[in-house]
mmCIF file of C-alpha atoms and ligand atoms in Angstrom:
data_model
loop_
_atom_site.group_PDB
_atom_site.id
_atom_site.type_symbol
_atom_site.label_atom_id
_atom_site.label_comp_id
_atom_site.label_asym_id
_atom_site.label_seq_id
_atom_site.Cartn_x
_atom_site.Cartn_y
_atom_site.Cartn_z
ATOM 1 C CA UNK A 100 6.402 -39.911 -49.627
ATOM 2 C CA UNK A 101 9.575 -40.873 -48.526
ATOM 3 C CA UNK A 102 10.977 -37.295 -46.701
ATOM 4 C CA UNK A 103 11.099 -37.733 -42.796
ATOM 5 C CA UNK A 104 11.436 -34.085 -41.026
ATOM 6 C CA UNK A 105 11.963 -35.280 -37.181
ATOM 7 C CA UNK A 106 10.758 -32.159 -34.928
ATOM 8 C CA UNK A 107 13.878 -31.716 -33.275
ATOM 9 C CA UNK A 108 17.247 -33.857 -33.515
ATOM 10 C CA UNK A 109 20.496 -33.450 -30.977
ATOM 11 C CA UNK A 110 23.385 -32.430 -33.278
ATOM 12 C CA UNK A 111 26.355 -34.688 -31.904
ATOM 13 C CA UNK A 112 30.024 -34.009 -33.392
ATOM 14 C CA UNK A 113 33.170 -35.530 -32.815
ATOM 15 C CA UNK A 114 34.016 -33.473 -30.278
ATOM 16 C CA UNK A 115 31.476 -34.572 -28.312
ATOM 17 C CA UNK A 116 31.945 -38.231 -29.288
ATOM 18 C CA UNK A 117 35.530 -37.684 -28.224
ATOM 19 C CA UNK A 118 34.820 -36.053 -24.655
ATOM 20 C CA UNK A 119 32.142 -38.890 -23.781
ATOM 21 C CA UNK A 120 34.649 -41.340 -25.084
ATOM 22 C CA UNK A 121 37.146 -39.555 -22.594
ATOM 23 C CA UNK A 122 34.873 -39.985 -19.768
ATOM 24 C CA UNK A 123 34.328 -43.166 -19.903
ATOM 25 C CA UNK A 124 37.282 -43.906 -20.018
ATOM 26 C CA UNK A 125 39.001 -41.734 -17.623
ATOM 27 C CA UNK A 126 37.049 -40.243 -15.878
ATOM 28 C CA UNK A 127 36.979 -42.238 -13.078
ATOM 29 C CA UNK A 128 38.819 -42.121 -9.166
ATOM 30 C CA UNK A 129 40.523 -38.774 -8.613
ATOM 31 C CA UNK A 130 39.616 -37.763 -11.897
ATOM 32 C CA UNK A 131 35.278 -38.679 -11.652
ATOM 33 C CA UNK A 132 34.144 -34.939 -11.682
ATOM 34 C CA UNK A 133 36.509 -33.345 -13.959
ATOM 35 C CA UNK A 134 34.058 -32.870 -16.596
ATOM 36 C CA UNK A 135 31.640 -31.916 -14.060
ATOM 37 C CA UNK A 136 33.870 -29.358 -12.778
ATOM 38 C CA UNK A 137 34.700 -27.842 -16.613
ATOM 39 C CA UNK A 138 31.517 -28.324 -17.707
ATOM 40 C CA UNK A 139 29.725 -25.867 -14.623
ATOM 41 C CA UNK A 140 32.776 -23.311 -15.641
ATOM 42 C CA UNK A 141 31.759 -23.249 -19.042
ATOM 43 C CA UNK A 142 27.709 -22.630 -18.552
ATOM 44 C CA UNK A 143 28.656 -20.021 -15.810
ATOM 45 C CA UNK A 144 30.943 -18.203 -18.481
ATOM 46 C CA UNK A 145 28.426 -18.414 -21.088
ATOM 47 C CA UNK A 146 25.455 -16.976 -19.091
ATOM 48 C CA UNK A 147 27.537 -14.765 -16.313
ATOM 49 C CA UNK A 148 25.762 -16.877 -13.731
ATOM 50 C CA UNK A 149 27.965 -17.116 -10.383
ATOM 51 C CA UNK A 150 26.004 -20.320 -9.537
ATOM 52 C CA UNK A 151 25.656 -23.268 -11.530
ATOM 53 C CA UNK A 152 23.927 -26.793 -10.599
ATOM 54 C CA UNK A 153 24.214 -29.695 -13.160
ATOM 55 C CA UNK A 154 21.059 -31.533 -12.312
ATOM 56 C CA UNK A 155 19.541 -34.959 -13.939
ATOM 57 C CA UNK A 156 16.858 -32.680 -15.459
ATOM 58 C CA UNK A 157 15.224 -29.357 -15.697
ATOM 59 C CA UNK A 158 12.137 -31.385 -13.318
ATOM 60 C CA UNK A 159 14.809 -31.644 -10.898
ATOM 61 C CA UNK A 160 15.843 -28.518 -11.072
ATOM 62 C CA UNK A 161 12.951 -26.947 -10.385
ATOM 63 C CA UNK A 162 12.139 -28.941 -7.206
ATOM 64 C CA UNK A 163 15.539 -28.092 -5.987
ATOM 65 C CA UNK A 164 14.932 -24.673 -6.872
ATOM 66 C CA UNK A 165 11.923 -24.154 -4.887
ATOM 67 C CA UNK A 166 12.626 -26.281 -2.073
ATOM 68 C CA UNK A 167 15.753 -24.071 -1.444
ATOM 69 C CA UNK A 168 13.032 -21.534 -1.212
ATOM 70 C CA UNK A 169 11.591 -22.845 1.156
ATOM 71 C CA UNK A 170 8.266 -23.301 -0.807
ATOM 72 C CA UNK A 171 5.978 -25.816 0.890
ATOM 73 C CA UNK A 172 2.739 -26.992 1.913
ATOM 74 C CA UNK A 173 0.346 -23.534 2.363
ATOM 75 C CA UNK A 174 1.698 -21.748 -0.268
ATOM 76 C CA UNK A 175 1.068 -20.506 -3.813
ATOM 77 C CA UNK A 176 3.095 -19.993 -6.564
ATOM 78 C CA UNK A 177 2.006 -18.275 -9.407
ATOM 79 C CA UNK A 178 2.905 -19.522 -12.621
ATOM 80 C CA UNK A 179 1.900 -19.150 -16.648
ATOM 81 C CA UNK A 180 -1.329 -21.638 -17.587
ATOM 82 C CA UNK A 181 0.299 -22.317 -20.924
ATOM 83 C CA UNK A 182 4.133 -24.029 -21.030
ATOM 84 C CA UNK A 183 4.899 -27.400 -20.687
ATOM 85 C CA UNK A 184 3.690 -29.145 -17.562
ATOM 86 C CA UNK A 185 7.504 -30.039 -16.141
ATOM 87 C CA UNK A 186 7.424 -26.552 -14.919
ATOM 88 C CA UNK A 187 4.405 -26.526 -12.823
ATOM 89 C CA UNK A 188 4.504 -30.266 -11.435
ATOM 90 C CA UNK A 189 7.786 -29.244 -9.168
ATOM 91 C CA UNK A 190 5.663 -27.100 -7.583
ATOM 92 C CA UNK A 191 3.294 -29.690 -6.634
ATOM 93 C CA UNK A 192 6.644 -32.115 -5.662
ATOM 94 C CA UNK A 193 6.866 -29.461 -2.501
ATOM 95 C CA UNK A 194 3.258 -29.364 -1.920
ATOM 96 C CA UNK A 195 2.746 -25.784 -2.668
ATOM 97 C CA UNK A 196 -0.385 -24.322 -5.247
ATOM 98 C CA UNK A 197 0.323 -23.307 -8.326
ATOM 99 C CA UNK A 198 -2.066 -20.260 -9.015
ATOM 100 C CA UNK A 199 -2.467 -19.967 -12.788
ATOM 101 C CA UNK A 200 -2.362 -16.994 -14.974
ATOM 102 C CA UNK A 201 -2.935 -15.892 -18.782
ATOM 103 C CA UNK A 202 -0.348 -14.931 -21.436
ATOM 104 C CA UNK A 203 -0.065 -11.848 -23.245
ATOM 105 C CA UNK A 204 -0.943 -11.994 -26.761
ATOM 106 C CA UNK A 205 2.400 -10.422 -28.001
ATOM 107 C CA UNK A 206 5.083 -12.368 -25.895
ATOM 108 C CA UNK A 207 2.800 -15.408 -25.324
ATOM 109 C CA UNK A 208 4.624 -15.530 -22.178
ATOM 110 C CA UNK A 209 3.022 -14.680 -18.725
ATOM 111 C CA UNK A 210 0.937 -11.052 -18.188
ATOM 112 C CA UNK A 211 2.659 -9.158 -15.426
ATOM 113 C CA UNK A 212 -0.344 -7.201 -14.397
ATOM 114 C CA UNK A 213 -2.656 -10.609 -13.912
ATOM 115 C CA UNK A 214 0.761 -11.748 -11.928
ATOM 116 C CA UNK A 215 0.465 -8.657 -9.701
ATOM 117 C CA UNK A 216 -3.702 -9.528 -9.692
ATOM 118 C CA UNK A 217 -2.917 -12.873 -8.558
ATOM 119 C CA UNK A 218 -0.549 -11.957 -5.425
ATOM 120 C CA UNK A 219 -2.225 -12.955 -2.026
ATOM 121 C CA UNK A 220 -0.580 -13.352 1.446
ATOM 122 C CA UNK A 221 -0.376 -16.778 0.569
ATOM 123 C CA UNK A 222 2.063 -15.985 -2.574
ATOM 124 C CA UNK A 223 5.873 -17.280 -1.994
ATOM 125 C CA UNK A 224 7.235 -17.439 -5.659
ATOM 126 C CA UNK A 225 6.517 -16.024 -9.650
ATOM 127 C CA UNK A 226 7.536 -18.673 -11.703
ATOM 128 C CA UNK A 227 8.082 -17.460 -15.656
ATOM 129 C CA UNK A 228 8.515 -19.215 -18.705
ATOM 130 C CA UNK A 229 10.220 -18.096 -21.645
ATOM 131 C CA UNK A 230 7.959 -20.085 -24.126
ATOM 132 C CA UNK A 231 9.767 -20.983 -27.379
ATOM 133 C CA UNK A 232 12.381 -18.721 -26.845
ATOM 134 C CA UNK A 233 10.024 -16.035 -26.598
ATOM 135 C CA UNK A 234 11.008 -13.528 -23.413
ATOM 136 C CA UNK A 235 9.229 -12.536 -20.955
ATOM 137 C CA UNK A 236 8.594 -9.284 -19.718
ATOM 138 C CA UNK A 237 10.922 -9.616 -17.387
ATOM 139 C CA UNK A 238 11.631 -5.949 -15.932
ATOM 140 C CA UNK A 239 7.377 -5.984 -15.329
ATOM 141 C CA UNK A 240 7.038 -8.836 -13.271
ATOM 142 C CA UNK A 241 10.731 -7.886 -11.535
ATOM 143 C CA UNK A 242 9.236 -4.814 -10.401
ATOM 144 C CA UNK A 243 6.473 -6.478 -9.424
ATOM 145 C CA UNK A 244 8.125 -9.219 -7.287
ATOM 146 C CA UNK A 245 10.154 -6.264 -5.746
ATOM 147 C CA UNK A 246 7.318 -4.257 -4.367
ATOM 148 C CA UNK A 247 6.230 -7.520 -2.897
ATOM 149 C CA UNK A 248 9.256 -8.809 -1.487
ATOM 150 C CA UNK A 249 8.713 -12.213 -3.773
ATOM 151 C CA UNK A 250 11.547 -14.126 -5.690
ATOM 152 C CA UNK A 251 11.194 -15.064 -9.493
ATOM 153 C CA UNK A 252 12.317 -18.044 -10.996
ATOM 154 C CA UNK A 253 13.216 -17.671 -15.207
ATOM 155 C CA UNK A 254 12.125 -21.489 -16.763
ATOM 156 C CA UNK A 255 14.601 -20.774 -19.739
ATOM 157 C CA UNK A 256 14.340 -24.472 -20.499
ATOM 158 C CA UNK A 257 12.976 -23.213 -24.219
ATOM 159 C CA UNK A 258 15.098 -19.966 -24.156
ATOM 160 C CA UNK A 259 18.722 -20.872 -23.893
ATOM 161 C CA UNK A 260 20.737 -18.673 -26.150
ATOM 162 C CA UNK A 261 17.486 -16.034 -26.043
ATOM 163 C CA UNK A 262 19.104 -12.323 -24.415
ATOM 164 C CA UNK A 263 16.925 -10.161 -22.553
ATOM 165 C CA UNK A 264 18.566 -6.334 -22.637
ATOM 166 C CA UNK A 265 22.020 -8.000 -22.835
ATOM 167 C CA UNK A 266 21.769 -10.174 -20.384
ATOM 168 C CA UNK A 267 21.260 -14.086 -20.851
ATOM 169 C CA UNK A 268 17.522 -15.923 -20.147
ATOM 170 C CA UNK A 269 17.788 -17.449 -17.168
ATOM 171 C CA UNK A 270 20.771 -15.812 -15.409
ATOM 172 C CA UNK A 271 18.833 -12.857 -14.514
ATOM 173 C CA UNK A 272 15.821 -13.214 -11.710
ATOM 174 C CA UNK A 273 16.771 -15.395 -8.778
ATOM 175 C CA UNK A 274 16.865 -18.472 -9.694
ATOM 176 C CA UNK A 275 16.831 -19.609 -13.383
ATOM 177 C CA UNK A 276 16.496 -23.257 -14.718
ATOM 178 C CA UNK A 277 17.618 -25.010 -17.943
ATOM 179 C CA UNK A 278 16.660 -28.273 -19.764
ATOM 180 C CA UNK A 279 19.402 -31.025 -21.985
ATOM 181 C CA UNK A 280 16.844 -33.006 -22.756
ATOM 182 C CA UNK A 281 17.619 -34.508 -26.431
ATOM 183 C CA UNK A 282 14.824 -31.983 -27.729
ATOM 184 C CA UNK A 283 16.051 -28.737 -26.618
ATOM 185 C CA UNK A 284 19.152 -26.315 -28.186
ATOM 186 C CA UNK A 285 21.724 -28.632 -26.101
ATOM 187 C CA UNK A 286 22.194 -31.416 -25.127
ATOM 188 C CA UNK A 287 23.480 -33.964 -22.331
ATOM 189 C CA UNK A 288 20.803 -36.764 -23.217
ATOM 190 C CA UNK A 289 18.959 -36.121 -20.176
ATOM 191 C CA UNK A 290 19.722 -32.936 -18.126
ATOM 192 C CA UNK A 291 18.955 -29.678 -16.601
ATOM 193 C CA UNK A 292 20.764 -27.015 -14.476
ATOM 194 C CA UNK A 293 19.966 -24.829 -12.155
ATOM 195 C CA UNK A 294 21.512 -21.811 -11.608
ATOM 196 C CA UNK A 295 21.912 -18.308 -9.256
ATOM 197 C CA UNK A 296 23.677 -15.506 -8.809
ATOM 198 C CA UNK A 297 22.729 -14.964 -4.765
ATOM 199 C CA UNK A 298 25.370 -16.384 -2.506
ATOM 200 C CA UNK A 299 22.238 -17.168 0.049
ATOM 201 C CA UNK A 300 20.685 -19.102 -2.388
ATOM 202 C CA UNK A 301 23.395 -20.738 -3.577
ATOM 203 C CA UNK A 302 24.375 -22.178 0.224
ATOM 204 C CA UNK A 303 21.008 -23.729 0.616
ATOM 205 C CA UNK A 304 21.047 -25.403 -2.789
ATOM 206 C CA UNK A 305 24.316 -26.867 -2.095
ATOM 207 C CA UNK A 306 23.048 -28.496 1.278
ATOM 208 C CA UNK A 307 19.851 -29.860 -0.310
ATOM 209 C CA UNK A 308 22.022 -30.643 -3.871
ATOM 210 C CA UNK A 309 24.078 -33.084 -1.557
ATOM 211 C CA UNK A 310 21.432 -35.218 0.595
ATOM 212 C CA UNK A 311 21.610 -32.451 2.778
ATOM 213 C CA UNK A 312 25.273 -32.636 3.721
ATOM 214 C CA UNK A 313 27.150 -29.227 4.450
ATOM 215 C CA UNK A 314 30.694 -29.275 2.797
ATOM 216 C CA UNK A 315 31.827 -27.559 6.330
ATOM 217 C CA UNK A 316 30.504 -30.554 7.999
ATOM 218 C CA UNK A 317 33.965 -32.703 9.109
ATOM 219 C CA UNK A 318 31.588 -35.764 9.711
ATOM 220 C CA UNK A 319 31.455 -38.053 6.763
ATOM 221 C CA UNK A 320 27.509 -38.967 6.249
ATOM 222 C CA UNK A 321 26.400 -36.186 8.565
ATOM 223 C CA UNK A 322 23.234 -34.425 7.213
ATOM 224 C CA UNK A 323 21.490 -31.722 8.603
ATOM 225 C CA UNK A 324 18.212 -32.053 6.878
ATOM 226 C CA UNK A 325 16.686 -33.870 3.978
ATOM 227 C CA UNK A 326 18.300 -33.355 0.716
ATOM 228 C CA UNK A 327 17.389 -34.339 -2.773
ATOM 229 C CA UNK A 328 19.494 -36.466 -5.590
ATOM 230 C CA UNK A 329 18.972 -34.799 -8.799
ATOM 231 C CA UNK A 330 22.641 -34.676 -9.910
ATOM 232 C CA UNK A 331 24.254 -34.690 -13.550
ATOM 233 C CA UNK A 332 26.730 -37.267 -14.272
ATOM 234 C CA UNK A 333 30.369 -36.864 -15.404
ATOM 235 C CA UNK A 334 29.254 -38.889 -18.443
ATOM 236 C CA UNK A 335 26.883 -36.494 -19.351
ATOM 237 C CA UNK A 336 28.802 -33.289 -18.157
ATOM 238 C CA UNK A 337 31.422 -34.467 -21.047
ATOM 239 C CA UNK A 338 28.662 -34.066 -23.473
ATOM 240 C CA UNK A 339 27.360 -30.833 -22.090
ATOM 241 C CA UNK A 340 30.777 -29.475 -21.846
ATOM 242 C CA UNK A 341 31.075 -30.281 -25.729
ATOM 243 C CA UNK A 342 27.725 -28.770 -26.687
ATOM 244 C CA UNK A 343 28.157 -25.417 -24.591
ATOM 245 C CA UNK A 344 31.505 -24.798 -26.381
ATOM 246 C CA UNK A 345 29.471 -25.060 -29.394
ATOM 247 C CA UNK A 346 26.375 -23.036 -27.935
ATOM 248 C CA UNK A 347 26.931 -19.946 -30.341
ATOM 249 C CA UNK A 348 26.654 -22.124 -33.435
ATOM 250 C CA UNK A 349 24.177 -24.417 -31.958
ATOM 251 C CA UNK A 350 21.860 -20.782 -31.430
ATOM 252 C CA UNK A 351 23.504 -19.691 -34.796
ATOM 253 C CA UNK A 352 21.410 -22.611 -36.201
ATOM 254 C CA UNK A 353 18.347 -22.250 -34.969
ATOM 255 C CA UNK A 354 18.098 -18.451 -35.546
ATOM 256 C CA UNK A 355 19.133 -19.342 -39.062
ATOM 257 C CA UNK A 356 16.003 -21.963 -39.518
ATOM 258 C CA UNK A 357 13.781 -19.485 -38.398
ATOM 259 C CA UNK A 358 15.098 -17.105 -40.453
ATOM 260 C CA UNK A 359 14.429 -19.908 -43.547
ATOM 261 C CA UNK A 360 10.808 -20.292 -42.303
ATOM 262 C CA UNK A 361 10.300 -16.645 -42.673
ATOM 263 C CA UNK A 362 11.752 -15.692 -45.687
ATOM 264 C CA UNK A 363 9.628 -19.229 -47.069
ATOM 265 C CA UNK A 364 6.434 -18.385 -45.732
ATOM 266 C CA UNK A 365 6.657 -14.497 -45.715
ATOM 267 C CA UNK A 366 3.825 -13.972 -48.484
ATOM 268 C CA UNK A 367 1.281 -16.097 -46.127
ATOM 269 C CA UNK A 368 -0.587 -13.407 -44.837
ATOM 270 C CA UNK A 369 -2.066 -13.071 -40.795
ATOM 271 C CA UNK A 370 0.461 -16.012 -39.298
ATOM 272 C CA UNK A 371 1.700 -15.001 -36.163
ATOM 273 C CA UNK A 372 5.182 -15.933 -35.426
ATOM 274 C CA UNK A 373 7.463 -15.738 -32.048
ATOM 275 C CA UNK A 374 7.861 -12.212 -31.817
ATOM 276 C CA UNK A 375 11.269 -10.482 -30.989
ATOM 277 C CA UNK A 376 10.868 -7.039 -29.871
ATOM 278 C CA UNK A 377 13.406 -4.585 -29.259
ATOM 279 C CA UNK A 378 16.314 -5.257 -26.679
ATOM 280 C CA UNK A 379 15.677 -9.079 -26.743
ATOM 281 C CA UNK A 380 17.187 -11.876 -29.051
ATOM 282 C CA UNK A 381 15.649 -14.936 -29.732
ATOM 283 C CA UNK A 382 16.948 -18.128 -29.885
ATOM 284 C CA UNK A 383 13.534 -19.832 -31.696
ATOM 285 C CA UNK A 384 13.815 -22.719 -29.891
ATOM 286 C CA UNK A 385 10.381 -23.677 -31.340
ATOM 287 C CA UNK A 386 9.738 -21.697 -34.679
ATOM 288 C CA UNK A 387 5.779 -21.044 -34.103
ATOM 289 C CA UNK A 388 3.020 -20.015 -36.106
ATOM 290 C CA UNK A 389 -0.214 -18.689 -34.276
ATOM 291 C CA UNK A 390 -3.308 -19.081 -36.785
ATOM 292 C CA UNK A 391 -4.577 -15.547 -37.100
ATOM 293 C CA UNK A 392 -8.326 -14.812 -37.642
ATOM 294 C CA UNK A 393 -7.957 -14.764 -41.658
ATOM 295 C CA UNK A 394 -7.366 -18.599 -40.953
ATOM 296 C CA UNK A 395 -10.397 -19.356 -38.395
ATOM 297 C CA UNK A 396 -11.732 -21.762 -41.102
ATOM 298 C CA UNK A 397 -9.372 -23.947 -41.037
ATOM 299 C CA UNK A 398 -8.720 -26.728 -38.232
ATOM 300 C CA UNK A 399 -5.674 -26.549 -36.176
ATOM 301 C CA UNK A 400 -5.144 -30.419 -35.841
ATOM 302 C CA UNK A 401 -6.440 -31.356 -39.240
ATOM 303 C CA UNK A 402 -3.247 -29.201 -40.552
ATOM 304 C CA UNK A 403 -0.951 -31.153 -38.442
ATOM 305 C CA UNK A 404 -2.539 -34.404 -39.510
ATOM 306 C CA UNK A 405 -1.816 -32.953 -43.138
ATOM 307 C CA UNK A 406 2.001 -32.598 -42.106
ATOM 308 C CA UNK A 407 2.391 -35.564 -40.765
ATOM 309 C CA UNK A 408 0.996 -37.094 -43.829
ATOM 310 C CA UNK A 409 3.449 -35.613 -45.542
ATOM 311 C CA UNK A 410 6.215 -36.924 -43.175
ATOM 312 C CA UNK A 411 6.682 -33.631 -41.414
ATOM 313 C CA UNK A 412 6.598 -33.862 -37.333
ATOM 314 C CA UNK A 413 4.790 -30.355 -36.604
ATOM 315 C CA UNK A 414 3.153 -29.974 -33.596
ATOM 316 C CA UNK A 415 0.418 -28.777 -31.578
ATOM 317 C CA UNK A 416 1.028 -26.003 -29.116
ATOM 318 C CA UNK A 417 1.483 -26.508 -25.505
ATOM 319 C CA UNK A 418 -2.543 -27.297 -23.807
ATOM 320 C CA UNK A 419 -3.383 -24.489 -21.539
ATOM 321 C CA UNK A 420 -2.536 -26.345 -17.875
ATOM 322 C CA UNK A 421 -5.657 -25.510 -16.554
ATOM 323 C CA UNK A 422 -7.413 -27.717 -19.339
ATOM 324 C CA UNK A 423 -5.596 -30.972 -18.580
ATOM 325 C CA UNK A 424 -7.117 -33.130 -15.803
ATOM 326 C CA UNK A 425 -4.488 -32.838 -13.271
ATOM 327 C CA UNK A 426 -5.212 -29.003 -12.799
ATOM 328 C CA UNK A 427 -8.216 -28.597 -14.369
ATOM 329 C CA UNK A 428 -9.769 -25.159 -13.225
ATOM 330 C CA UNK A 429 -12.663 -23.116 -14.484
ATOM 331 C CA UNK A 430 -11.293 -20.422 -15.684
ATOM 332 C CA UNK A 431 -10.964 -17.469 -18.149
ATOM 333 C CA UNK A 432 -7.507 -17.129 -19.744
ATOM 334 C CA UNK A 433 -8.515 -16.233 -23.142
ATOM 335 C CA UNK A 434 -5.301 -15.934 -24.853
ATOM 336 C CA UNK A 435 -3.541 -19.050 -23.462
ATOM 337 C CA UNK A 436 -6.412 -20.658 -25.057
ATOM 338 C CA UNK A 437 -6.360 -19.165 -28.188
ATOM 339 C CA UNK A 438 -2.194 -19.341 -28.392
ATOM 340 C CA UNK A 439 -2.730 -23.006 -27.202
ATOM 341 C CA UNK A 440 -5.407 -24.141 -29.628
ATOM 342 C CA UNK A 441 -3.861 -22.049 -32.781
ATOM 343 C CA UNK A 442 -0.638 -22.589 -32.554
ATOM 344 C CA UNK A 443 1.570 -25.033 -34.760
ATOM 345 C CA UNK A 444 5.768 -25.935 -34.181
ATOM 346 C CA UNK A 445 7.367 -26.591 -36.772
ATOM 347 C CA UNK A 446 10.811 -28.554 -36.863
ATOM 348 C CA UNK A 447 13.763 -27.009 -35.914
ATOM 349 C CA UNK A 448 17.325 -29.296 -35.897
ATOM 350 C CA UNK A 449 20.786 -28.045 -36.609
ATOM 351 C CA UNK A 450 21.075 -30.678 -39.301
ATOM 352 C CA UNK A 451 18.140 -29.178 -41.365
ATOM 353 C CA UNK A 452 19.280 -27.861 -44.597
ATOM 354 C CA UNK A 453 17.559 -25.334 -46.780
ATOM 355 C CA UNK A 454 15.790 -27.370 -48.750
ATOM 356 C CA UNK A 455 13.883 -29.166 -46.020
ATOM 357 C CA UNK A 456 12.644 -25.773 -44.648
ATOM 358 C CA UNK A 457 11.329 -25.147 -48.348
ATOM 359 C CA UNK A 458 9.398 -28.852 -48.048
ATOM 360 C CA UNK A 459 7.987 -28.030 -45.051
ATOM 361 C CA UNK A 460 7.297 -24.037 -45.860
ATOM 362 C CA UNK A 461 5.377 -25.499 -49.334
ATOM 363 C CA UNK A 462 3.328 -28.076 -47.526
ATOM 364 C CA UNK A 463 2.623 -25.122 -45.135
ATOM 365 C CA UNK A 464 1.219 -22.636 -48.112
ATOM 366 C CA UNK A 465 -0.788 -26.100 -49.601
ATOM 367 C CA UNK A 466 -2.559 -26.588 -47.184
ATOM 368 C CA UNK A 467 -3.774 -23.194 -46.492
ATOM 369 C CA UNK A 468 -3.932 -22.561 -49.586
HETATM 370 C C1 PLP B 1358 11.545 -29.290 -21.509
HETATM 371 C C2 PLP B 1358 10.963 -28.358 -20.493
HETATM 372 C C3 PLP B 1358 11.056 -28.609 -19.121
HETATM 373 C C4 PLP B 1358 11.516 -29.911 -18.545
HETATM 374 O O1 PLP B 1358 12.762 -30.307 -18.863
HETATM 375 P P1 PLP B 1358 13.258 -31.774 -18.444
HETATM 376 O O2 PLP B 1358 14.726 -31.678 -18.596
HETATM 377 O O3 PLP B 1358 12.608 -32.727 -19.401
HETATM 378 O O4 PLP B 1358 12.851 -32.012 -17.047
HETATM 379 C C5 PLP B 1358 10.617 -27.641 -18.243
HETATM 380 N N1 PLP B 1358 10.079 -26.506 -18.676
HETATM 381 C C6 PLP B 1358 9.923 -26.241 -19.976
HETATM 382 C C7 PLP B 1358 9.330 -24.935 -20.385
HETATM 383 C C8 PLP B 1358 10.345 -27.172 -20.928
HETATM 384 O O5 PLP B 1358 10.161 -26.924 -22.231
#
């Protein structure tokens, strides 16, 4: 078997070749953050964010996030048990305690009411994910965080593209943070942003964004406190700048693919796939299956051992947190488990072309068939 379906692929053009190329070679001396400086216009306009900070990462971002918070040592922050562990280890990075909660079965994203459950006087953030693309439900856990005068932060590392009643994952709750890395919808190689629309917010970022420098400060290599380095390069700005002028087709794409799967795989009965209920859009970062109970015979990791036998890189869902040694916890989130240990992602790439999606969507049926 010769076919190779990658999980996810970057798709670079020659517009982005030629911006890179650009930067390197002129973007240097007076003109080092120009791409930088288009490249933070561009994101802003896309998501109608006032506030946007190119970091090295979506880690990065977090930390900076929370430390300009003020989250530290004492406190909690509650966050979703399943999602990828970059978004809970920042909160360990400022020595706070993540306090984990379960999913709802619909969204697969976190349960408002076991956020509200898991408030204490100790609480000093709600930290969401939008998992695949999947949204949360944000306007729950908003009035939530309201009645107990707590900020949210949107992970919309998975969601970029994904709307939530008009309005852009991740440019909505107080702080929201986004991922480049080579595996999500764009791209800068490595990269993240962080982004805001409160003025407050945005102050304090800038301070700790810059070693702790204030730009009123007349003193060159006067800082006021400790800062952090997390910052995007020009190099890679020119390729984000590229890929967010291409962000509608890039989204385009991957709506499109999951569009493919569906139509392919519509006559397997009790699969179920990222939802997208009314007033949202979903970018399907991650087209996912969840193994419904018609299926309880059949072994989650035996069918990706099948796929990758047959040169398709599926994979596993996300491992509740609490089960992985760093965090383990005894404790009863039953649909985090269940999501975690019965769901599949398949590949999604802007370069896949209908007839790979029919590959994968047969070996799919085979198997269980
Ligand atoms: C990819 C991802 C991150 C981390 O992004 P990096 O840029 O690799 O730091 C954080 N949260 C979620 C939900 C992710 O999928």
């Amino acid at each position: 078997m010769s076919r190779q379906i990658l999980y996810a692929k970057p798709s670079i053009t020659q517009r982005e070749i030629d911006y890179v190329t650009d930067a390197i070679a002129t973007g240097w001396g007076e003109r080092c953050y120009d791409y930088l400086v288009r490249f933070r216009q561009a994101f802003a306009e896309y998501l109608g964010s006032q506030h946007v900070f190119p970091t090295a990462s979506c880690t990065g971002a977090l930390h900076l996030g929370l430390a300009a918070l003020g989250v530290g040592p004492g406190d909690e922050v509650i966050v979703p048990d399943l999602t990828w562990i970059a978004s809970v280890a920042p909160v360990t990075y400022v020595g706070a305690t993540p306090v984990f909660v379960d999913a709802l079965r619909d969204t697969w994203c976190i349960d408002p009411a076991a956020v509200e459950a898991a408030i204490t006087p100790r609480t000093k953030a709600i930290l969401v994910v939008h998992l695949y693309g999947n949204l949360v439900d944000l306007d729950a856990v908003l009035t939530i965080a309201r009645r107990h005068g707590l900020p949210v932060i949107e992970d919309a590392a998975e969601a970029l593209g994904s709307e939530y009643q008009g309005r852009k994952a991740g440019s909505i709750a107080d702080l929201g943070v986004f991922s480049f890395h080579g595996t999500k919808t764009m791209t800068t190689g490595e990269g993240g942003a962080l982004v805001t629309n409160r003025d407050d917010l945005a102050a304090a970022i800038a301070v700790l964004d810059a070693h702790g420098r204030n730009s009123k400060e007349k003193r060159a290599f006067w800082c006021e406190r400790i800062g952090l380095k997390y910052k995007m390069s020009n190099l890679q700005a020119a390729l984000g700048l590229a890929q967010v002028e291409r962000l509608d087709e890039l989204v385009g794409k991957r709506r499109e693919v999951f569009g493919w799967y569906r139509e392919a795989l519509g006559d397997v009965p009790d699969l179920d796939w990222n939802p997208e209920p009314a007033g949202t859009i979903n970018s399907f970062w991650m087209p996912t299956f969840i193994l419904g109970q018609r299926w309880a015979h059949v072994d989650r990791d035996a069918l990706l051992a099948a796929f990758q036998a047959a040169g398709i890189a599926a994979r596993p869902a996300f491992y509740p947190l609490t089960s992985l040694p760093p965090f383990a916890a005894d404790c009863h989130h039953p649909n985090s488990r269940e999501l975690g240990t019965r769901g599949v992602n398949l590949p999604s790439y802007f370069d896949l072309l209908p007839e790979d999606i029919a590959y994968v969507a047969d070996q799919v049926a085979e198997v269980l068939a």
